[in-house]
PDB file of C-alpha atoms in Angstrom:
ATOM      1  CA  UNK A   1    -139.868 -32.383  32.573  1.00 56.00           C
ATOM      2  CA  UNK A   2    -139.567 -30.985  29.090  1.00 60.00           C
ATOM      3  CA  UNK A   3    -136.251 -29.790  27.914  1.00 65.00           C
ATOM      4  CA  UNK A   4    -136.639 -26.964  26.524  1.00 69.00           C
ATOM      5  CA  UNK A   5    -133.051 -24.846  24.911  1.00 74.00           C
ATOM      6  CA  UNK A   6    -132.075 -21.495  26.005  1.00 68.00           C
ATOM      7  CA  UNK A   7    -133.200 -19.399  22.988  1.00 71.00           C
ATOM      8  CA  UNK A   8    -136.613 -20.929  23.416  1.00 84.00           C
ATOM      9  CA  UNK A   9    -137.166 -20.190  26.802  1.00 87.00           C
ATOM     10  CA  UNK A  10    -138.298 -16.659  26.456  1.00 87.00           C
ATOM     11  CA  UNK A  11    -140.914 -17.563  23.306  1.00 89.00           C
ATOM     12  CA  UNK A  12    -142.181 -20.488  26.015  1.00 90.00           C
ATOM     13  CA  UNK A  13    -142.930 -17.589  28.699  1.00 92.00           C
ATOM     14  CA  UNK A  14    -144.459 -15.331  26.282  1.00 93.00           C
ATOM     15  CA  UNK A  15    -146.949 -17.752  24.739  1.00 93.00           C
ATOM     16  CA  UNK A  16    -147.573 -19.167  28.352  1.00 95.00           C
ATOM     17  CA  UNK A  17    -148.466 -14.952  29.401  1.00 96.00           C
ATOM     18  CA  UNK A  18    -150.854 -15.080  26.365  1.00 95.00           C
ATOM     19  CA  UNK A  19    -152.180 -17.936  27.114  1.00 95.00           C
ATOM     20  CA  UNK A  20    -153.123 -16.451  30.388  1.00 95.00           C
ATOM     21  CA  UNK A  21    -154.286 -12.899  29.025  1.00 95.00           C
ATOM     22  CA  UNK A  22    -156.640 -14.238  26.968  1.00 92.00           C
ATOM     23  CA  UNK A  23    -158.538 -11.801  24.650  1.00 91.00           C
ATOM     24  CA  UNK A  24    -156.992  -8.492  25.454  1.00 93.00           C
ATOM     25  CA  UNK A  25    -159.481  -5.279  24.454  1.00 92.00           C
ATOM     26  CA  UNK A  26    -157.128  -2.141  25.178  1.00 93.00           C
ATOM     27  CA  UNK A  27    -154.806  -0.827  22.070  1.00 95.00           C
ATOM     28  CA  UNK A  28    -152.836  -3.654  20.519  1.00 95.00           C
ATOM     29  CA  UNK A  29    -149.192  -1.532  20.990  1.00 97.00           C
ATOM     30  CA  UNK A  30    -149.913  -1.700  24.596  1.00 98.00           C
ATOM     31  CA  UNK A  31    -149.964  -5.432  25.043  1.00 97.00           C
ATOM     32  CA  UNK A  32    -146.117  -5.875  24.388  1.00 96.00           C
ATOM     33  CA  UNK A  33    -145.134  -3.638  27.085  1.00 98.00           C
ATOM     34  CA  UNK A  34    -147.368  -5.487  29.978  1.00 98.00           C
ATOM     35  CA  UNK A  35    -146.477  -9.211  28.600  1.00 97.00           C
ATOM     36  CA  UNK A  36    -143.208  -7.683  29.113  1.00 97.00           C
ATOM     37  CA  UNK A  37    -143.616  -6.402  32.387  1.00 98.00           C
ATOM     38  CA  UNK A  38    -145.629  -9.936  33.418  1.00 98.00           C
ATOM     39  CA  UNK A  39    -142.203 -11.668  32.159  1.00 96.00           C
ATOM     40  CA  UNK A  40    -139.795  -9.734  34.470  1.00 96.00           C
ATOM     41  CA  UNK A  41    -142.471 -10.154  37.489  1.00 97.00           C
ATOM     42  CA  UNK A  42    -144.784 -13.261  37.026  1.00 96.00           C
ATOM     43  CA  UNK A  43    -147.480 -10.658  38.187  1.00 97.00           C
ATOM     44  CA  UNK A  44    -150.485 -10.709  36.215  1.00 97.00           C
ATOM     45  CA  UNK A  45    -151.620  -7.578  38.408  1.00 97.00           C
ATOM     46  CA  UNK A  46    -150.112  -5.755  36.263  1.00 98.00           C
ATOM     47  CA  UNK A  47    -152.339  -6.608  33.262  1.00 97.00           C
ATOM     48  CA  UNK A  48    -154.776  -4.416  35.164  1.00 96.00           C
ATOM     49  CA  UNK A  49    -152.808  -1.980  37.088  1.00 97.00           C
ATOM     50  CA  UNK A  50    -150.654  -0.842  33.863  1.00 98.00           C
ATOM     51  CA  UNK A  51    -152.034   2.170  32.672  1.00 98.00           C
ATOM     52  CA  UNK A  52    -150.844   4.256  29.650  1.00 98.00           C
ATOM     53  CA  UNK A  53    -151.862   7.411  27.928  1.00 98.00           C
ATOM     54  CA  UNK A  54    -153.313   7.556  24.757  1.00 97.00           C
ATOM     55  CA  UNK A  55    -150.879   6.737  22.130  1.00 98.00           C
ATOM     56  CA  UNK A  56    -148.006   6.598  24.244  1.00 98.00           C
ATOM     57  CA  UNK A  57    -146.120   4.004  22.930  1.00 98.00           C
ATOM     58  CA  UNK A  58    -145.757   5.031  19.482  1.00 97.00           C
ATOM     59  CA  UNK A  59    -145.251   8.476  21.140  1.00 98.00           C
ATOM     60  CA  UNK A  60    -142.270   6.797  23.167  1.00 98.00           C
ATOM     61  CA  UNK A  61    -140.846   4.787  20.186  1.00 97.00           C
ATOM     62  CA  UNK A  62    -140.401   8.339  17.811  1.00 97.00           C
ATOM     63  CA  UNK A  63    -138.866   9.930  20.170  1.00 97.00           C
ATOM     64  CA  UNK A  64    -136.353   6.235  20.675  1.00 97.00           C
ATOM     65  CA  UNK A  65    -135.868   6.702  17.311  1.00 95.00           C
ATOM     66  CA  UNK A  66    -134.907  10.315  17.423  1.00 95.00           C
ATOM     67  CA  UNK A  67    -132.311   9.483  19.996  1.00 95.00           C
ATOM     68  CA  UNK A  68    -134.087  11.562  22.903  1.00 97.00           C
ATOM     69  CA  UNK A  69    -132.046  10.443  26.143  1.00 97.00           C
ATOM     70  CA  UNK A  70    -133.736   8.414  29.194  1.00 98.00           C
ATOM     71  CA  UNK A  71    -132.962   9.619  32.701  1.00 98.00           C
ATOM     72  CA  UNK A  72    -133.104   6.942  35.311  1.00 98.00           C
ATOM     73  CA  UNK A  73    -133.813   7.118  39.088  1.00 96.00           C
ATOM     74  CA  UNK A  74    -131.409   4.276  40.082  1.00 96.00           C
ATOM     75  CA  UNK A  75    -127.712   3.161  38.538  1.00 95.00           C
ATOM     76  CA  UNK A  76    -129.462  -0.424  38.767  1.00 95.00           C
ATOM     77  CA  UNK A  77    -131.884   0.585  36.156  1.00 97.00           C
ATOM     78  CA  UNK A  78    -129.842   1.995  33.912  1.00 96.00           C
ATOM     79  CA  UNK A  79    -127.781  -0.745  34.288  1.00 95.00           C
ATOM     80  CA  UNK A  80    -130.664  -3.073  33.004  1.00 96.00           C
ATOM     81  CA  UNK A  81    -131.360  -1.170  29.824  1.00 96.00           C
ATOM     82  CA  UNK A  82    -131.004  -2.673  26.870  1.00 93.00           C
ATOM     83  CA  UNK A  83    -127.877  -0.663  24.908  1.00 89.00           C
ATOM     84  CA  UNK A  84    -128.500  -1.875  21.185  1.00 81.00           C
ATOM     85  CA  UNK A  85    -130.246   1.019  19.898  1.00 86.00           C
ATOM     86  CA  UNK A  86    -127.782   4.229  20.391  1.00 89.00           C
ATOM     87  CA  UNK A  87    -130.142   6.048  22.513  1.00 94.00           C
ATOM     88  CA  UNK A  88    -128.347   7.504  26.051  1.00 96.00           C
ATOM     89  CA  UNK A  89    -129.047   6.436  29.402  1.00 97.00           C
ATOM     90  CA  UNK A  90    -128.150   8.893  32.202  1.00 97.00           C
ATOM     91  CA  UNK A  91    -128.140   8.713  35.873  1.00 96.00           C
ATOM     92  CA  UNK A  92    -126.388  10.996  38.124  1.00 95.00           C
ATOM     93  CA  UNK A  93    -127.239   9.480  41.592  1.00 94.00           C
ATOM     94  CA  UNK A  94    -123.543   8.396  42.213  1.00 93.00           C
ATOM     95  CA  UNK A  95    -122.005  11.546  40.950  1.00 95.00           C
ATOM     96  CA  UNK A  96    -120.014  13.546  43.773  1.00 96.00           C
ATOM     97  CA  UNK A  97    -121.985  16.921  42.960  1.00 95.00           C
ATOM     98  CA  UNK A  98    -125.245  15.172  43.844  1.00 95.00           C
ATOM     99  CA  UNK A  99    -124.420  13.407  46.579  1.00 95.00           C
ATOM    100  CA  UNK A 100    -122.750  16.854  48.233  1.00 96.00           C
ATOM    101  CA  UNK A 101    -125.387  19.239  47.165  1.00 97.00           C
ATOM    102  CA  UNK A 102    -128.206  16.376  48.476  1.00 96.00           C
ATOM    103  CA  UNK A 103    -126.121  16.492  51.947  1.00 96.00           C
ATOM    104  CA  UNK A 104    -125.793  20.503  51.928  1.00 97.00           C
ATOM    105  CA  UNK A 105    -129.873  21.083  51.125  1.00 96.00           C
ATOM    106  CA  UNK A 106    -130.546  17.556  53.383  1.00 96.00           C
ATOM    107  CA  UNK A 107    -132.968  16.047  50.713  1.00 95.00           C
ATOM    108  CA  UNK A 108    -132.565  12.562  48.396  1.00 94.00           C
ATOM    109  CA  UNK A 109    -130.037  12.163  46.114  1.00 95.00           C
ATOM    110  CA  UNK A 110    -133.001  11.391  43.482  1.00 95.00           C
ATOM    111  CA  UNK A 111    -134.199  14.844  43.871  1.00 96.00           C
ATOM    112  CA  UNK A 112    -131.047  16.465  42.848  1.00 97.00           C
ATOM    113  CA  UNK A 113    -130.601  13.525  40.230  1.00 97.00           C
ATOM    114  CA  UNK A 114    -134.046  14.680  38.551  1.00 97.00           C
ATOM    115  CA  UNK A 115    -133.013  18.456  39.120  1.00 97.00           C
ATOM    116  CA  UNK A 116    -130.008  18.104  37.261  1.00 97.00           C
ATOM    117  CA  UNK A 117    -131.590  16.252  34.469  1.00 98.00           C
ATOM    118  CA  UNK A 118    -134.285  18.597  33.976  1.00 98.00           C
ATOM    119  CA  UNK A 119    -131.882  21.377  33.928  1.00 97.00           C
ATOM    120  CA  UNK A 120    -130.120  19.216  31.015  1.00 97.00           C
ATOM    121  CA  UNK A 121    -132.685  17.264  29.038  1.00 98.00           C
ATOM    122  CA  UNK A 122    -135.669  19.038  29.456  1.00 98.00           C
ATOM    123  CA  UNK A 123    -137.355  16.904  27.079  1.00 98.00           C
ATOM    124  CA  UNK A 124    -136.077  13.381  27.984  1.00 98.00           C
ATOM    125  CA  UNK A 125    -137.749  10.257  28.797  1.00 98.00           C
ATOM    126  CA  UNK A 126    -137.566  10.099  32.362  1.00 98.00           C
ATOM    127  CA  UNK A 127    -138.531   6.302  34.171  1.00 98.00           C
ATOM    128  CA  UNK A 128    -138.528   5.850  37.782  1.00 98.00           C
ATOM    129  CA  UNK A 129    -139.055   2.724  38.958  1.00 97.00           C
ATOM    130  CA  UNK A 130    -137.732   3.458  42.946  1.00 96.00           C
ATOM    131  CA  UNK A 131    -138.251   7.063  43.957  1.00 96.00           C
ATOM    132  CA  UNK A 132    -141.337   8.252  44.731  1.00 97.00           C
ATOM    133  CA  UNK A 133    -139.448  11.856  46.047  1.00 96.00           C
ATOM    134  CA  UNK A 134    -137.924  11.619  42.010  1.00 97.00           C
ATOM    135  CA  UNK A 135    -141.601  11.051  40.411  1.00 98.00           C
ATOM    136  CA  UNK A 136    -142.814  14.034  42.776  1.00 98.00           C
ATOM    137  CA  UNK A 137    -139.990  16.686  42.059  1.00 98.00           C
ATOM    138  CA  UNK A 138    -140.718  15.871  38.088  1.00 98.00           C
ATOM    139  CA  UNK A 139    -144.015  16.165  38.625  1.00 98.00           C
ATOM    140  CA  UNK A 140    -143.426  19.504  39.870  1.00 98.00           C
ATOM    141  CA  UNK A 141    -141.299  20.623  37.607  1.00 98.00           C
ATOM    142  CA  UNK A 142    -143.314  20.009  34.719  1.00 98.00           C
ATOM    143  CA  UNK A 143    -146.029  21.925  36.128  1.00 98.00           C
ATOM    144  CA  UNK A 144    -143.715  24.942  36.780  1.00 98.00           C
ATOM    145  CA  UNK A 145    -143.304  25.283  32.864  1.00 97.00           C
ATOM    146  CA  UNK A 146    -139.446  23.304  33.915  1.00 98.00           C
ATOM    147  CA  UNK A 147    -139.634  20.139  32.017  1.00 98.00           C
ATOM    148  CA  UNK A 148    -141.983  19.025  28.972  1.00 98.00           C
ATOM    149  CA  UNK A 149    -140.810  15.184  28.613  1.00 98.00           C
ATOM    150  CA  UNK A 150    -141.444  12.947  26.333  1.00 98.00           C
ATOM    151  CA  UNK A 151    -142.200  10.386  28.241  1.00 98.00           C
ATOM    152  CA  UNK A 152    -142.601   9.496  32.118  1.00 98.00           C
ATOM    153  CA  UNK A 153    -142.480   5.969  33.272  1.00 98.00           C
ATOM    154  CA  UNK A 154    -144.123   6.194  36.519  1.00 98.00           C
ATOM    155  CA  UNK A 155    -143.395   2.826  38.749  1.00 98.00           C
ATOM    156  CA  UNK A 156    -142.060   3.433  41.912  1.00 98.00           C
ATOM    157  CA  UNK A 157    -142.987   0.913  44.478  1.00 97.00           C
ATOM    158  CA  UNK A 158    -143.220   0.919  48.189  1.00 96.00           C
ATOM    159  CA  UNK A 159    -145.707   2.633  50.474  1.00 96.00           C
ATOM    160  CA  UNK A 160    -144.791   6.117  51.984  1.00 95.00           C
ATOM    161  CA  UNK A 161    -145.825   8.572  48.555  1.00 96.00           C
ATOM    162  CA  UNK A 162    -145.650   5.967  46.407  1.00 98.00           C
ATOM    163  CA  UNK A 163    -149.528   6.009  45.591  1.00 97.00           C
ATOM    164  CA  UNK A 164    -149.754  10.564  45.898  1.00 98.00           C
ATOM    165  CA  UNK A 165    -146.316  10.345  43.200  1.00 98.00           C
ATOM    166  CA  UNK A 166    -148.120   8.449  40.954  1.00 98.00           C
ATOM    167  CA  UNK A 167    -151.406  10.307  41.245  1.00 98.00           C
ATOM    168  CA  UNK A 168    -149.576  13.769  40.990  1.00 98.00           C
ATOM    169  CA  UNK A 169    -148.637  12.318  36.960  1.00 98.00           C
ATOM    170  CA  UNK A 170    -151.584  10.918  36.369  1.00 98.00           C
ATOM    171  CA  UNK A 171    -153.077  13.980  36.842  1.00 97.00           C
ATOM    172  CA  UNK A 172    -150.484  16.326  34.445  1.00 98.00           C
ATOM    173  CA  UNK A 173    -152.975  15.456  31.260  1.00 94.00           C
ATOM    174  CA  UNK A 174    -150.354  16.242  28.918  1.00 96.00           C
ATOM    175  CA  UNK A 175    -147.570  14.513  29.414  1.00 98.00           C
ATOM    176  CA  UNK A 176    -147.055  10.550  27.782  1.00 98.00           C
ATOM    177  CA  UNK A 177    -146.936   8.029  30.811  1.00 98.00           C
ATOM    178  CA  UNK A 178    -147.239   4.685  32.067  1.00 98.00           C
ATOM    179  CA  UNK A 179    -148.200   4.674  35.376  1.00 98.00           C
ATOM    180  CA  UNK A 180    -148.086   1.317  37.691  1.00 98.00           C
ATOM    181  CA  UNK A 181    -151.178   2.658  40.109  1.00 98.00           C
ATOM    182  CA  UNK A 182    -150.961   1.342  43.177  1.00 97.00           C
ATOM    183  CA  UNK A 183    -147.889   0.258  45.522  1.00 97.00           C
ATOM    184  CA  UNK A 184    -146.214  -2.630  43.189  1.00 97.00           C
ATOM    185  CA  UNK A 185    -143.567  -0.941  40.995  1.00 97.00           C
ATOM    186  CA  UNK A 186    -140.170  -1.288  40.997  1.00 97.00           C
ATOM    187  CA  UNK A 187    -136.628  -0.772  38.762  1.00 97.00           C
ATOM    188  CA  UNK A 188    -137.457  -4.179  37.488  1.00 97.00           C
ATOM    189  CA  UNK A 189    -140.686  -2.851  36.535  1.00 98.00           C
ATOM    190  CA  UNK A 190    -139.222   0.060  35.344  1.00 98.00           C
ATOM    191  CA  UNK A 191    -136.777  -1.322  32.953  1.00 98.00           C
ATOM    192  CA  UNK A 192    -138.767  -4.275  31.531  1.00 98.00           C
ATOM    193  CA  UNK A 193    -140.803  -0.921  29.982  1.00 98.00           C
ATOM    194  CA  UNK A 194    -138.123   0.901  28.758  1.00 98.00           C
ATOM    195  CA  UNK A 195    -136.998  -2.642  27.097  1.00 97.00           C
ATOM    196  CA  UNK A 196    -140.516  -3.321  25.321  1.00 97.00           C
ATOM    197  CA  UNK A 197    -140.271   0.214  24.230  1.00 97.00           C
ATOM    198  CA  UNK A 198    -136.568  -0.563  22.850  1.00 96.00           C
ATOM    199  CA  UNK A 199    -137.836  -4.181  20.782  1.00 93.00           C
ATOM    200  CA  UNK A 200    -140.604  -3.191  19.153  1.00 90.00           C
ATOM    201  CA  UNK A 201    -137.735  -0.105  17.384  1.00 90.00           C
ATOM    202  CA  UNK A 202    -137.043  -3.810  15.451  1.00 73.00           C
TER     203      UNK A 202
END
């Protein structure tokens, strides 16, 4: 077994991932994000199911750079965010007001998580990476004229609206996104994005 010393294991998994890719033909800023995402999951499905807008990630990195706050759907993911770069990671979900006013209108905490953000950041970089009810409220809030952001990370995984969330963005023309189609998402998923996105501000 080859020895191999701890600031060398991540360059080892990345060459091994590009190894595997091969010749990649979709826009070079892309490839980061989904060796990234292949790193956090050993899924290579994701080389495939990935999909970004055009231009999104130099979209996403200005508005990084401009300090434009990301709103997460979980505590866990925000938790997982890289926090070199100065740039604000919210989530309410554990905040008393949410949890009461989710109780008193009986719907998800991540509903009145995204409703409060929207109401605050308008223009945020929202990821979800759990909730498909989160990806379906923005969704509908940017097409009420609500919420313009500058970015949606659209990953939630599971299989009750997971698949009709991430159509419902797909289909807001728009709006920057990265969309995991199918069921496979995940706050792992979520934040491995958001951390390509961070690097490549190096």
């Amino acid at each position: 077994m080859m020895i191999i010393q701890p600031n060398e294991i991540e360059l080892e998994s990345m060459r091994i991932i590009h190894e595997a890719i091969g010749e990649y033909n979709g826009p070079s800023e892309n490839l980061p994000v989904i060796m990234r995402v292949i790193h956090a999951s050993a899924d290579f499905d994701f080389l495939h199911t990935l999909t970004f807008s055009h231009n999104v990630v130099s979209l996403a990195r200005n508005a990084l750079r401009n300090h434009t706050p990301i709103i997460t759907d979980t505590n866990m993911l925000m938790s997982g965010i890289t926090k070199r770069y100065g740039v604000k990671i919210i989530c309410s979900m554990s905040d008393e007001d949410v949890k009461t006013e989710a109780q008193s209108r009986n719907i998800t905490r991540a509903i009145v998580n995204i409703e409060h953000a929207v109401n605050k950041y308008p223009n945020a970089i929202y990821a979800i990476g759990n909730s498909p009810t989160a990806l379906i409220r923005l969704c509908e809030l940017i097409r009420e004229g609500k919420a313009n952001p500058s970015l949606v990370i659209g990953v939630p995984v599971g299989f009750v609206n997971v698949i009709e969330a991430k159509e419902m963005l797909s289909e807001l023309k728009d709006i920057p996104r990265i969309i995991a189609t199918g069921n496979k998402g995940g706050s792992t998923i979520a934040c491995a994005i958001v951390n390509a996105l961070l690097y490549g501000l190096e």
